[in-house]
């Protein structure tokens, strides 16, 4: 039979793991969002100026830089603790 203490301990451990992984998940979402949004902005600017693909590539590059900066911040903060 399953004991309630074991279930409570399992849920407490799961909550601890989720709380610890929150910043990393947020940083990864920031990476994806930055690449998508800035890439889309670059694509729209290219369509507007008829200058394909320079602004798309620039938007993607800036999105990657911003996203990896956010991931690096999470790593630096985690190492500092």
PDB file of N, CA and C in Angstrom:
ATOM      1  N   UNK A   1       0.831  -1.183   0.000  1.00  0.00           N
ATOM      2  CA  UNK A   1       0.000   0.000   0.000  1.00  0.00           C
ATOM      3  C   UNK A   1       0.880   1.253   0.000  1.00  0.00           C
ATOM      4  N   UNK A   2       0.457   2.259  -0.726  1.00  0.00           N
ATOM      5  CA  UNK A   2       1.221   3.499  -0.824  1.00  0.00           C
ATOM      6  C   UNK A   2       0.970   4.341   0.427  1.00  0.00           C
ATOM      7  N   UNK A   3       2.054   4.780   1.023  1.00  0.00           N
ATOM      8  CA  UNK A   3       1.924   5.605   2.224  1.00  0.00           C
ATOM      9  C   UNK A   3       1.828   7.072   1.834  1.00  0.00           C
ATOM     10  N   UNK A   4       1.038   7.809   2.579  1.00  0.00           N
ATOM     11  CA  UNK A   4       0.853   9.223   2.294  1.00  0.00           C
ATOM     12  C   UNK A   4       2.130  10.024   2.512  1.00  0.00           C
ATOM     13  N   UNK A   5       2.988   9.566   3.417  1.00  0.00           N
ATOM     14  CA  UNK A   5       4.258  10.269   3.652  1.00  0.00           C
ATOM     15  C   UNK A   5       5.136  10.238   2.406  1.00  0.00           C
ATOM     16  N   UNK A   6       5.149   9.091   1.721  1.00  0.00           N
ATOM     17  CA  UNK A   6       5.955   8.971   0.510  1.00  0.00           C
ATOM     18  C   UNK A   6       5.427   9.882  -0.595  1.00  0.00           C
ATOM     19  N   UNK A   7       4.129   9.956  -0.708  1.00  0.00           N
ATOM     20  CA  UNK A   7       3.517  10.831  -1.725  1.00  0.00           C
ATOM     21  C   UNK A   7       3.808  12.288  -1.401  1.00  0.00           C
ATOM     22  N   UNK A   8       3.682  12.667  -0.143  1.00  0.00           N
ATOM     23  CA  UNK A   8       3.950  14.046   0.261  1.00  0.00           C
ATOM     24  C   UNK A   8       5.409  14.408   0.011  1.00  0.00           C
ATOM     25  N   UNK A   9       6.318  13.487   0.314  1.00  0.00           N
ATOM     26  CA  UNK A   9       7.743  13.737   0.073  1.00  0.00           C
ATOM     27  C   UNK A   9       8.027  13.861  -1.420  1.00  0.00           C
ATOM     28  N   UNK A  10       7.360  13.034  -2.223  1.00  0.00           N
ATOM     29  CA  UNK A  10       7.554  13.100  -3.671  1.00  0.00           C
ATOM     30  C   UNK A  10       7.086  14.431  -4.226  1.00  0.00           C
ATOM     31  N   UNK A  11       5.928  14.897  -3.773  1.00  0.00           N
ATOM     32  CA  UNK A  11       5.414  16.184  -4.249  1.00  0.00           C
ATOM     33  C   UNK A  11       6.291  17.343  -3.776  1.00  0.00           C
ATOM     34  N   UNK A  12       6.809  17.266  -2.567  1.00  0.00           N
ATOM     35  CA  UNK A  12       7.696  18.317  -2.070  1.00  0.00           C
ATOM     36  C   UNK A  12       8.980  18.371  -2.894  1.00  0.00           C
ATOM     37  N   UNK A  13       9.521  17.199  -3.237  1.00  0.00           N
ATOM     38  CA  UNK A  13      10.733  17.144  -4.051  1.00  0.00           C
ATOM     39  C   UNK A  13      10.458  17.675  -5.461  1.00  0.00           C
ATOM     40  N   UNK A  14       9.323  17.297  -6.028  1.00  0.00           N
ATOM     41  CA  UNK A  14       8.950  17.795  -7.351  1.00  0.00           C
ATOM     42  C   UNK A  14       8.813  19.318  -7.340  1.00  0.00           C
ATOM     43  N   UNK A  15       8.201  19.858  -6.316  1.00  0.00           N
ATOM     44  CA  UNK A  15       8.047  21.307  -6.207  1.00  0.00           C
ATOM     45  C   UNK A  15       9.411  21.991  -6.108  1.00  0.00           C
ATOM     46  N   UNK A  16      10.336  21.398  -5.365  1.00  0.00           N
ATOM     47  CA  UNK A  16      11.683  21.956  -5.231  1.00  0.00           C
ATOM     48  C   UNK A  16      12.394  21.978  -6.588  1.00  0.00           C
ATOM     49  N   UNK A  17      12.301  20.884  -7.347  1.00  0.00           N
ATOM     50  CA  UNK A  17      12.949  20.793  -8.655  1.00  0.00           C
ATOM     51  C   UNK A  17      12.354  21.803  -9.626  1.00  0.00           C
ATOM     52  N   UNK A  18      11.055  21.943  -9.625  1.00  0.00           N
ATOM     53  CA  UNK A  18      10.397  22.908 -10.526  1.00  0.00           C
ATOM     54  C   UNK A  18      10.804  24.326 -10.169  1.00  0.00           C
ATOM     55  N   UNK A  19      10.877  24.625  -8.882  1.00  0.00           N
ATOM     56  CA  UNK A  19      11.281  25.966  -8.453  1.00  0.00           C
ATOM     57  C   UNK A  19      12.712  26.280  -8.876  1.00  0.00           C
ATOM     58  N   UNK A  20      13.594  25.278  -8.796  1.00  0.00           N
ATOM     59  CA  UNK A  20      14.991  25.476  -9.183  1.00  0.00           C
ATOM     60  C   UNK A  20      15.152  25.608 -10.692  1.00  0.00           C
ATOM     61  N   UNK A  21      14.299  24.957 -11.457  1.00  0.00           N
ATOM     62  CA  UNK A  21      14.438  25.005 -12.917  1.00  0.00           C
ATOM     63  C   UNK A  21      13.707  26.178 -13.543  1.00  0.00           C
ATOM     64  N   UNK A  22      12.973  26.939 -12.765  1.00  0.00           N
ATOM     65  CA  UNK A  22      12.212  28.077 -13.286  1.00  0.00           C
ATOM     66  C   UNK A  22      13.048  29.094 -14.049  1.00  0.00           C
ATOM     67  N   UNK A  23      14.151  29.577 -13.484  1.00  0.00           N
ATOM     68  CA  UNK A  23      14.958  30.555 -14.225  1.00  0.00           C
ATOM     69  C   UNK A  23      15.508  30.017 -15.546  1.00  0.00           C
ATOM     70  N   UNK A  24      15.911  28.764 -15.572  1.00  0.00           N
ATOM     71  CA  UNK A  24      16.430  28.180 -16.810  1.00  0.00           C
ATOM     72  C   UNK A  24      15.334  28.078 -17.865  1.00  0.00           C
ATOM     73  N   UNK A  25      14.132  27.706 -17.445  1.00  0.00           N
ATOM     74  CA  UNK A  25      13.021  27.640 -18.398  1.00  0.00           C
ATOM     75  C   UNK A  25      12.695  29.030 -18.933  1.00  0.00           C
ATOM     76  N   UNK A  26      12.708  30.026 -18.057  1.00  0.00           N
ATOM     77  CA  UNK A  26      12.441  31.394 -18.498  1.00  0.00           C
ATOM     78  C   UNK A  26      13.482  31.888 -19.491  1.00  0.00           C
ATOM     79  N   UNK A  27      14.740  31.564 -19.241  1.00  0.00           N
ATOM     80  CA  UNK A  27      15.805  31.979 -20.156  1.00  0.00           C
ATOM     81  C   UNK A  27      15.679  31.287 -21.509  1.00  0.00           C
ATOM     82  N   UNK A  28      15.290  30.021 -21.502  1.00  0.00           N
ATOM     83  CA  UNK A  28      15.134  29.324 -22.786  1.00  0.00           C
ATOM     84  C   UNK A  28      13.948  29.871 -23.561  1.00  0.00           C
ATOM     85  N   UNK A  29      12.869  30.222 -22.859  1.00  0.00           N
ATOM     86  CA  UNK A  29      11.731  30.858 -23.537  1.00  0.00           C
ATOM     87  C   UNK A  29      12.138  32.215 -24.107  1.00  0.00           C
ATOM     88  N   UNK A  30      12.990  32.935 -23.389  1.00  0.00           N
ATOM     89  CA  UNK A  30      13.474  34.223 -23.876  1.00  0.00           C
ATOM     90  C   UNK A  30      14.294  34.042 -25.145  1.00  0.00           C
ATOM     91  N   UNK A  31      15.123  33.006 -25.192  1.00  0.00           N
ATOM     92  CA  UNK A  31      15.918  32.732 -26.390  1.00  0.00           C
ATOM     93  C   UNK A  31      15.012  32.487 -27.586  1.00  0.00           C
ATOM     94  N   UNK A  32      14.036  31.619 -27.423  1.00  0.00           N
ATOM     95  CA  UNK A  32      13.134  31.297 -28.531  1.00  0.00           C
ATOM     96  C   UNK A  32      12.336  32.528 -28.950  1.00  0.00           C
ATOM     97  N   UNK A  33      11.791  33.259 -27.984  1.00  0.00           N
ATOM     98  CA  UNK A  33      10.985  34.435 -28.299  1.00  0.00           C
ATOM     99  C   UNK A  33      11.809  35.524 -28.973  1.00  0.00           C
ATOM    100  N   UNK A  34      13.030  35.748 -28.496  1.00  0.00           N
ATOM    101  CA  UNK A  34      13.877  36.783 -29.088  1.00  0.00           C
ATOM    102  C   UNK A  34      14.204  36.460 -30.537  1.00  0.00           C
ATOM    103  N   UNK A  35      14.528  35.207 -30.809  1.00  0.00           N
ATOM    104  CA  UNK A  35      14.853  34.814 -32.188  1.00  0.00           C
ATOM    105  C   UNK A  35      13.615  34.963 -33.079  1.00  0.00           C
ATOM    106  N   UNK A  36      12.473  34.495 -32.610  1.00  0.00           N
ATOM    107  CA  UNK A  36      11.257  34.583 -33.421  1.00  0.00           C
ATOM    108  C   UNK A  36      10.811  36.022 -33.652  1.00  0.00           C
ATOM    109  N   UNK A  37      10.764  36.809 -32.595  1.00  0.00           N
ATOM    110  CA  UNK A  37      10.267  38.185 -32.720  1.00  0.00           C
ATOM    111  C   UNK A  37      11.217  39.043 -33.533  1.00  0.00           C
ATOM    112  N   UNK A  38      12.507  39.017 -33.206  1.00  0.00           N
ATOM    113  CA  UNK A  38      13.451  39.857 -33.938  1.00  0.00           C
ATOM    114  C   UNK A  38      13.652  39.362 -35.368  1.00  0.00           C
ATOM    115  N   UNK A  39      13.546  38.056 -35.572  1.00  0.00           N
ATOM    116  CA  UNK A  39      13.585  37.532 -36.938  1.00  0.00           C
ATOM    117  C   UNK A  39      12.391  37.999 -37.750  1.00  0.00           C
ATOM    118  N   UNK A  40      11.204  38.013 -37.133  1.00  0.00           N
ATOM    119  CA  UNK A  40      10.005  38.487 -37.817  1.00  0.00           C
ATOM    120  C   UNK A  40      10.095  39.981 -38.125  1.00  0.00           C
ATOM    121  N   UNK A  41      10.630  40.744 -37.184  1.00  0.00           N
ATOM    122  CA  UNK A  41      10.803  42.180 -37.430  1.00  0.00           C
ATOM    123  C   UNK A  41      11.778  42.395 -38.588  1.00  0.00           C
ATOM    124  N   UNK A  42      12.862  41.654 -38.599  1.00  0.00           N
ATOM    125  CA  UNK A  42      13.824  41.757 -39.697  1.00  0.00           C
ATOM    126  C   UNK A  42      13.203  41.372 -41.032  1.00  0.00           C
ATOM    127  N   UNK A  43      12.373  40.336 -41.021  1.00  0.00           N
ATOM    128  CA  UNK A  43      11.685  39.913 -42.242  1.00  0.00           C
ATOM    129  C   UNK A  43      10.745  41.014 -42.747  1.00  0.00           C
ATOM    130  N   UNK A  44       9.998  41.615 -41.826  1.00  0.00           N
ATOM    131  CA  UNK A  44       9.076  42.690 -42.224  1.00  0.00           C
ATOM    132  C   UNK A  44       9.816  43.914 -42.754  1.00  0.00           C
ATOM    133  N   UNK A  45      10.948  44.242 -42.141  1.00  0.00           N
ATOM    134  CA  UNK A  45      11.742  45.378 -42.632  1.00  0.00           C
ATOM    135  C   UNK A  45      12.293  45.064 -44.020  1.00  0.00           C
ATOM    136  N   UNK A  46      12.715  43.828 -44.229  1.00  0.00           N
ATOM    137  CA  UNK A  46      13.188  43.423 -45.565  1.00  0.00           C
ATOM    138  C   UNK A  46      12.084  43.548 -46.603  1.00  0.00           C
ATOM    139  N   UNK A  47      10.887  43.123 -46.257  1.00  0.00           N
ATOM    140  CA  UNK A  47       9.760  43.246 -47.196  1.00  0.00           C
ATOM    141  C   UNK A  47       9.453  44.708 -47.487  1.00  0.00           C
ATOM    142  N   UNK A  48       9.518  45.543 -46.448  1.00  0.00           N
ATOM    143  CA  UNK A  48       9.204  46.967 -46.600  1.00  0.00           C
ATOM    144  C   UNK A  48      10.250  47.682 -47.449  1.00  0.00           C
ATOM    145  N   UNK A  49      11.525  47.329 -47.255  1.00  0.00           N
ATOM    146  CA  UNK A  49      12.610  48.027 -47.955  1.00  0.00           C
ATOM    147  C   UNK A  49      13.102  47.284 -49.192  1.00  0.00           C
ATOM    148  N   UNK A  50      12.562  46.109 -49.470  1.00  0.00           N
ATOM    149  CA  UNK A  50      13.012  45.270 -50.583  1.00  0.00           C
ATOM    150  C   UNK A  50      14.517  45.009 -50.510  1.00  0.00           C
ATOM    151  N   UNK A  51      14.972  44.627 -49.323  1.00  0.00           N
ATOM    152  CA  UNK A  51      16.409  44.427 -49.111  1.00  0.00           C
ATOM    153  C   UNK A  51      16.698  43.025 -48.569  1.00  0.00           C
ATOM    154  N   UNK A  52      16.030  42.060 -49.106  1.00  0.00           N
ATOM    155  CA  UNK A  52      16.129  40.689 -48.614  1.00  0.00           C
ATOM    156  C   UNK A  52      17.567  40.180 -48.683  1.00  0.00           C
ATOM    157  N   UNK A  53      18.055  39.452 -47.802  1.00  0.00           N
ATOM    158  CA  UNK A  53      17.701  39.007 -46.454  1.00  0.00           C
ATOM    159  C   UNK A  53      18.509  39.689 -45.359  1.00  0.00           C
ATOM    160  N   UNK A  54      19.055  40.858 -45.611  1.00  0.00           N
ATOM    161  CA  UNK A  54      20.003  41.466 -44.676  1.00  0.00           C
ATOM    162  C   UNK A  54      19.375  41.753 -43.305  1.00  0.00           C
ATOM    163  N   UNK A  55      18.174  42.317 -43.267  1.00  0.00           N
ATOM    164  CA  UNK A  55      17.562  42.640 -41.976  1.00  0.00           C
ATOM    165  C   UNK A  55      17.046  41.385 -41.273  1.00  0.00           C
ATOM    166  N   UNK A  56      16.623  40.390 -42.036  1.00  0.00           N
ATOM    167  CA  UNK A  56      16.232  39.110 -41.436  1.00  0.00           C
ATOM    168  C   UNK A  56      17.426  38.489 -40.720  1.00  0.00           C
ATOM    169  N   UNK A  57      18.558  38.438 -41.375  1.00  0.00           N
ATOM    170  CA  UNK A  57      19.755  37.868 -40.758  1.00  0.00           C
ATOM    171  C   UNK A  57      20.210  38.693 -39.563  1.00  0.00           C
ATOM    172  N   UNK A  58      20.122  40.008 -39.683  1.00  0.00           N
ATOM    173  CA  UNK A  58      20.496  40.875 -38.569  1.00  0.00           C
ATOM    174  C   UNK A  58      19.562  40.665 -37.379  1.00  0.00           C
ATOM    175  N   UNK A  59      18.264  40.550 -37.651  1.00  0.00           N
ATOM    176  CA  UNK A  59      17.303  40.300 -36.576  1.00  0.00           C
ATOM    177  C   UNK A  59      17.545  38.960 -35.898  1.00  0.00           C
ATOM    178  N   UNK A  60      17.824  37.929 -36.695  1.00  0.00           N
ATOM    179  CA  UNK A  60      18.116  36.617 -36.123  1.00  0.00           C
ATOM    180  C   UNK A  60      19.383  36.651 -35.275  1.00  0.00           C
ATOM    181  N   UNK A  61      20.406  37.340 -35.767  1.00  0.00           N
ATOM    182  CA  UNK A  61      21.659  37.440 -35.020  1.00  0.00           C
ATOM    183  C   UNK A  61      21.460  38.166 -33.687  1.00  0.00           C
ATOM    184  N   UNK A  62      20.746  39.276 -33.722  1.00  0.00           N
ATOM    185  CA  UNK A  62      20.493  40.014 -32.478  1.00  0.00           C
ATOM    186  C   UNK A  62      19.643  39.176 -31.527  1.00  0.00           C
ATOM    187  N   UNK A  63      18.658  38.441 -32.067  1.00  0.00           N
ATOM    188  CA  UNK A  63      17.838  37.573 -31.234  1.00  0.00           C
ATOM    189  C   UNK A  63      18.653  36.489 -30.559  1.00  0.00           C
ATOM    190  N   UNK A  64      19.586  35.906 -31.287  1.00  0.00           N
ATOM    191  CA  UNK A  64      20.457  34.877 -30.710  1.00  0.00           C
ATOM    192  C   UNK A  64      21.342  35.473 -29.629  1.00  0.00           C
ATOM    193  N   UNK A  65      21.879  36.657 -29.872  1.00  0.00           N
ATOM    194  CA  UNK A  65      22.736  37.310 -28.878  1.00  0.00           C
ATOM    195  C   UNK A  65      21.960  37.617 -27.611  1.00  0.00           C
ATOM    196  N   UNK A  66      20.765  38.179 -27.762  1.00  0.00           N
ATOM    197  CA  UNK A  66      19.933  38.506 -26.594  1.00  0.00           C
ATOM    198  C   UNK A  66      19.559  37.235 -25.834  1.00  0.00           C
ATOM    199  N   UNK A  67      19.163  36.199 -26.550  1.00  0.00           N
ATOM    200  CA  UNK A  67      18.768  34.951 -25.904  1.00  0.00           C
ATOM    201  C   UNK A  67      19.900  34.290 -25.146  1.00  0.00           C
ATOM    202  N   UNK A  68      21.072  34.212 -25.766  1.00  0.00           N
ATOM    203  CA  UNK A  68      22.197  33.598 -25.076  1.00  0.00           C
ATOM    204  C   UNK A  68      22.696  34.460 -23.921  1.00  0.00           C
ATOM    205  N   UNK A  69      22.526  35.773 -24.013  1.00  0.00           N
ATOM    206  CA  UNK A  69      22.874  36.633 -22.886  1.00  0.00           C
ATOM    207  C   UNK A  69      21.979  36.314 -21.686  1.00  0.00           C
ATOM    208  N   UNK A  70      20.689  36.112 -21.934  1.00  0.00           N
ATOM    209  CA  UNK A  70      19.776  35.760 -20.848  1.00  0.00           C
ATOM    210  C   UNK A  70      20.141  34.414 -20.235  1.00  0.00           C
ATOM    211  N   UNK A  71      20.512  33.446 -21.059  1.00  0.00           N
ATOM    212  CA  UNK A  71      20.935  32.149 -20.537  1.00  0.00           C
ATOM    213  C   UNK A  71      22.218  32.300 -19.721  1.00  0.00           C
ATOM    214  N   UNK A  72      23.146  33.109 -20.207  1.00  0.00           N
ATOM    215  CA  UNK A  72      24.399  33.333 -19.477  1.00  0.00           C
ATOM    216  C   UNK A  72      24.136  33.999 -18.131  1.00  0.00           C
ATOM    217  N   UNK A  73      23.179  34.936 -18.089  1.00  0.00           N
ATOM    218  CA  UNK A  73      22.842  35.576 -16.814  1.00  0.00           C
ATOM    219  C   UNK A  73      22.339  34.558 -15.812  1.00  0.00           C
ATOM    220  N   UNK A  74      21.509  33.630 -16.257  1.00  0.00           N
ATOM    221  CA  UNK A  74      20.998  32.592 -15.358  1.00  0.00           C
ATOM    222  C   UNK A  74      22.146  31.724 -14.845  1.00  0.00           C
ATOM    223  N   UNK A  75      23.075  31.384 -15.716  1.00  0.00           N
ATOM    224  CA  UNK A  75      24.208  30.557 -15.303  1.00  0.00           C
ATOM    225  C   UNK A  75      25.082  31.309 -14.310  1.00  0.00           C
ATOM    226  N   UNK A  76      25.346  32.591 -14.572  1.00  0.00           N
ATOM    227  CA  UNK A  76      26.185  33.379 -13.659  1.00  0.00           C
ATOM    228  C   UNK A  76      25.515  33.536 -12.298  1.00  0.00           C
ATOM    229  N   UNK A  77      24.210  33.753 -12.293  1.00  0.00           N
ATOM    230  CA  UNK A  77      23.505  33.910 -11.013  1.00  0.00           C
ATOM    231  C   UNK A  77      23.512  32.593 -10.250  1.00  0.00           C
ATOM    232  N   UNK A  78      23.322  31.485 -10.947  1.00  0.00           N
ATOM    233  CA  UNK A  78      23.306  30.177 -10.302  1.00  0.00           C
ATOM    234  C   UNK A  78      24.669  29.827  -9.724  1.00  0.00           C
ATOM    235  N   UNK A  79      25.737  30.156 -10.445  1.00  0.00           N
ATOM    236  CA  UNK A  79      27.086  29.868  -9.944  1.00  0.00           C
ATOM    237  C   UNK A  79      27.428  30.744  -8.735  1.00  0.00           C
ATOM    238  N   UNK A  80      26.835  31.936  -8.664  1.00  0.00           N
ATOM    239  CA  UNK A  80      27.109  32.847  -7.567  1.00  0.00           C
ATOM    240  C   UNK A  80      26.471  32.418  -6.257  1.00  0.00           C
ATOM    241  N   UNK A  81      25.504  31.530  -6.316  1.00  0.00           N
ATOM    242  CA  UNK A  81      24.808  31.115  -5.083  1.00  0.00           C
ATOM    243  C   UNK A  81      25.559  30.050  -4.341  1.00  0.00           C
TER     244      UNK A  81
END
